[in-house]
Amino acid sequence: PLEGRNEAGVTLLLLAARKNNQWLVRMLLEAGADITAKTPQGKTYDQLLRKRRTGVLTKAMEEARVKRANVEQ
């Protein structure tokens, strides 16, 4: 499942972003991965990845936010 979690409670989106797998991050975001999900420690992806994201990952996450905001309106 898209929002499935591993034994540490982390989703595939976070794992892909931690590994800087830009292609997979984009695919997951386009498929509707939840960028507001929290880790077991209560952190959001934005909080965890703020320092790690490359420009491409930042752009992909912003595009996903805009797309979701447009759909919700």
mmCIF file with all atom_site columns, C-alpha atoms in Angstrom:
data_model
loop_
_atom_site.group_PDB
_atom_site.id
_atom_site.type_symbol
_atom_site.label_atom_id
_atom_site.label_alt_id
_atom_site.label_comp_id
_atom_site.label_asym_id
_atom_site.label_entity_id
_atom_site.label_seq_id
_atom_site.pdbx_PDB_ins_code
_atom_site.Cartn_x
_atom_site.Cartn_y
_atom_site.Cartn_z
_atom_site.occupancy
_atom_site.B_iso_or_equiv
_atom_site.pdbx_formal_charge
_atom_site.auth_seq_id
_atom_site.auth_comp_id
_atom_site.auth_asym_id
_atom_site.auth_atom_id
_atom_site.pdbx_PDB_model_num
ATOM 1  C CA . PRO A 1 1  ? 0.000   0.000  0.000  1.00 0.00 ? 1  PRO A CA 1
ATOM 2  C CA . LEU A 1 2  ? 1.071   3.583  -0.685 1.00 0.00 ? 2  LEU A CA 1
ATOM 3  C CA . GLU A 1 3  ? 0.892   4.573  2.961  1.00 0.00 ? 3  GLU A CA 1
ATOM 4  C CA . GLY A 1 4  ? 2.236   1.334  4.362  1.00 0.00 ? 4  GLY A CA 1
ATOM 5  C CA . ARG A 1 5  ? 4.939   1.628  6.999  1.00 0.00 ? 5  ARG A CA 1
ATOM 6  C CA . ASN A 1 6  ? 8.005   -0.445 7.723  1.00 0.00 ? 6  ASN A CA 1
ATOM 7  C CA . GLU A 1 7  ? 8.828   -1.949 11.126 1.00 0.00 ? 7  GLU A CA 1
ATOM 8  C CA . ALA A 1 8  ? 10.160  1.459  12.263 1.00 0.00 ? 8  ALA A CA 1
ATOM 9  C CA . GLY A 1 9  ? 6.877   3.112  11.308 1.00 0.00 ? 9  GLY A CA 1
ATOM 10 C CA . VAL A 1 10 ? 8.291   5.031  8.338  1.00 0.00 ? 10 VAL A CA 1
ATOM 11 C CA . THR A 1 11 ? 6.530   5.350  4.977  1.00 0.00 ? 11 THR A CA 1
ATOM 12 C CA . LEU A 1 12 ? 8.079   4.770  1.576  1.00 0.00 ? 12 LEU A CA 1
ATOM 13 C CA . LEU A 1 13 ? 7.974   8.520  0.813  1.00 0.00 ? 13 LEU A CA 1
ATOM 14 C CA . LEU A 1 14 ? 10.233  9.323  3.738  1.00 0.00 ? 14 LEU A CA 1
ATOM 15 C CA . LEU A 1 15 ? 12.617  6.493  2.903  1.00 0.00 ? 15 LEU A CA 1
ATOM 16 C CA . ALA A 1 16 ? 12.848  7.652  -0.713 1.00 0.00 ? 16 ALA A CA 1
ATOM 17 C CA . ALA A 1 17 ? 13.475  11.237 0.346  1.00 0.00 ? 17 ALA A CA 1
ATOM 18 C CA . ARG A 1 18 ? 16.159  10.209 2.861  1.00 0.00 ? 18 ARG A CA 1
ATOM 19 C CA . LYS A 1 19 ? 17.943  8.334  0.073  1.00 0.00 ? 19 LYS A CA 1
ATOM 20 C CA . ASN A 1 20 ? 17.491  11.331 -2.235 1.00 0.00 ? 20 ASN A CA 1
ATOM 21 C CA . ASN A 1 21 ? 15.687  9.125  -4.745 1.00 0.00 ? 21 ASN A CA 1
ATOM 22 C CA . GLN A 1 22 ? 14.134  11.983 -6.670 1.00 0.00 ? 22 GLN A CA 1
ATOM 23 C CA . TRP A 1 23 ? 12.387  9.795  -9.222 1.00 0.00 ? 23 TRP A CA 1
ATOM 24 C CA . LEU A 1 24 ? 10.648  7.693  -6.562 1.00 0.00 ? 24 LEU A CA 1
ATOM 25 C CA . VAL A 1 25 ? 9.676   10.747 -4.509 1.00 0.00 ? 25 VAL A CA 1
ATOM 26 C CA . ARG A 1 26 ? 8.031   12.281 -7.586 1.00 0.00 ? 26 ARG A CA 1
ATOM 27 C CA . MET A 1 27 ? 6.224   9.042  -8.412 1.00 0.00 ? 27 MET A CA 1
ATOM 28 C CA . LEU A 1 28 ? 4.943   8.663  -4.855 1.00 0.00 ? 28 LEU A CA 1
ATOM 29 C CA . LEU A 1 29 ? 3.773   12.277 -4.733 1.00 0.00 ? 29 LEU A CA 1
ATOM 30 C CA . GLU A 1 30 ? 2.040   11.972 -8.095 1.00 0.00 ? 30 GLU A CA 1
ATOM 31 C CA . ALA A 1 31 ? 0.348   8.789  -6.852 1.00 0.00 ? 31 ALA A CA 1
ATOM 32 C CA . GLY A 1 32 ? -0.988  10.697 -3.849 1.00 0.00 ? 32 GLY A CA 1
ATOM 33 C CA . ALA A 1 33 ? 1.443   9.883  -1.034 1.00 0.00 ? 33 ALA A CA 1
ATOM 34 C CA . ASP A 1 34 ? 0.515   11.738 2.132  1.00 0.00 ? 34 ASP A CA 1
ATOM 35 C CA . ILE A 1 35 ? 3.084   14.490 2.739  1.00 0.00 ? 35 ILE A CA 1
ATOM 36 C CA . THR A 1 36 ? 1.367   15.384 6.012  1.00 0.00 ? 36 THR A CA 1
ATOM 37 C CA . ALA A 1 37 ? 1.886   11.948 7.580  1.00 0.00 ? 37 ALA A CA 1
ATOM 38 C CA . LYS A 1 38 ? 3.936   11.876 10.755 1.00 0.00 ? 38 LYS A CA 1
ATOM 39 C CA . THR A 1 39 ? 6.673   9.583  11.953 1.00 0.00 ? 39 THR A CA 1
ATOM 40 C CA . PRO A 1 40 ? 6.210   7.622  15.184 1.00 0.00 ? 40 PRO A CA 1
ATOM 41 C CA . GLN A 1 41 ? 8.054   10.515 16.871 1.00 0.00 ? 41 GLN A CA 1
ATOM 42 C CA . GLY A 1 42 ? 5.437   12.992 15.620 1.00 0.00 ? 42 GLY A CA 1
ATOM 43 C CA . LYS A 1 43 ? 7.600   14.695 13.005 1.00 0.00 ? 43 LYS A CA 1
ATOM 44 C CA . THR A 1 44 ? 6.285   15.633 9.583  1.00 0.00 ? 44 THR A CA 1
ATOM 45 C CA . TYR A 1 45 ? 8.273   15.052 6.411  1.00 0.00 ? 45 TYR A CA 1
ATOM 46 C CA . ASP A 1 46 ? 8.880   18.773 6.117  1.00 0.00 ? 46 ASP A CA 1
ATOM 47 C CA . GLN A 1 47 ? 10.416  18.887 9.575  1.00 0.00 ? 47 GLN A CA 1
ATOM 48 C CA . LEU A 1 48 ? 12.636  15.896 8.964  1.00 0.00 ? 48 LEU A CA 1
ATOM 49 C CA . LEU A 1 49 ? 13.745  16.774 5.458  1.00 0.00 ? 49 LEU A CA 1
ATOM 50 C CA . ARG A 1 50 ? 14.078  20.549 5.589  1.00 0.00 ? 50 ARG A CA 1
ATOM 51 C CA . LYS A 1 51 ? 17.894  20.347 5.704  1.00 0.00 ? 51 LYS A CA 1
ATOM 52 C CA . ARG A 1 52 ? 18.252  17.301 3.455  1.00 0.00 ? 52 ARG A CA 1
ATOM 53 C CA . ARG A 1 53 ? 16.064  18.152 0.496  1.00 0.00 ? 53 ARG A CA 1
ATOM 54 C CA . THR A 1 54 ? 17.612  19.090 -2.769 1.00 0.00 ? 54 THR A CA 1
ATOM 55 C CA . GLY A 1 55 ? 16.015  21.700 -4.960 1.00 0.00 ? 55 GLY A CA 1
ATOM 56 C CA . VAL A 1 56 ? 14.355  18.950 -6.982 1.00 0.00 ? 56 VAL A CA 1
ATOM 57 C CA . LEU A 1 57 ? 12.777  17.326 -3.929 1.00 0.00 ? 57 LEU A CA 1
ATOM 58 C CA . THR A 1 58 ? 11.647  20.692 -2.578 1.00 0.00 ? 58 THR A CA 1
ATOM 59 C CA . LYS A 1 59 ? 10.073  21.538 -5.930 1.00 0.00 ? 59 LYS A CA 1
ATOM 60 C CA . ALA A 1 60 ? 8.339   18.143 -6.139 1.00 0.00 ? 60 ALA A CA 1
ATOM 61 C CA . MET A 1 61 ? 6.862   18.522 -2.654 1.00 0.00 ? 61 MET A CA 1
ATOM 62 C CA . GLU A 1 62 ? 5.705   22.083 -3.367 1.00 0.00 ? 62 GLU A CA 1
ATOM 63 C CA . GLU A 1 63 ? 4.070   20.942 -6.605 1.00 0.00 ? 63 GLU A CA 1
ATOM 64 C CA . ALA A 1 64 ? 2.264   18.201 -4.668 1.00 0.00 ? 64 ALA A CA 1
ATOM 65 C CA . ARG A 1 65 ? 0.996   20.737 -2.114 1.00 0.00 ? 65 ARG A CA 1
ATOM 66 C CA . VAL A 1 66 ? -0.283  23.086 -4.818 1.00 0.00 ? 66 VAL A CA 1
ATOM 67 C CA . LYS A 1 67 ? -1.967  20.242 -6.705 1.00 0.00 ? 67 LYS A CA 1
ATOM 68 C CA . ARG A 1 68 ? -3.722  19.019 -3.547 1.00 0.00 ? 68 ARG A CA 1
ATOM 69 C CA . ALA A 1 69 ? -4.787  22.544 -2.601 1.00 0.00 ? 69 ALA A CA 1
ATOM 70 C CA . ASN A 1 70 ? -6.332  23.029 -6.059 1.00 0.00 ? 70 ASN A CA 1
ATOM 71 C CA . VAL A 1 71 ? -8.186  19.722 -5.800 1.00 0.00 ? 71 VAL A CA 1
ATOM 72 C CA . GLU A 1 72 ? -9.570  20.582 -2.362 1.00 0.00 ? 72 GLU A CA 1
ATOM 73 C CA . GLN A 1 73 ? -11.016 23.917 -3.552 1.00 0.00 ? 73 GLN A CA 1
#
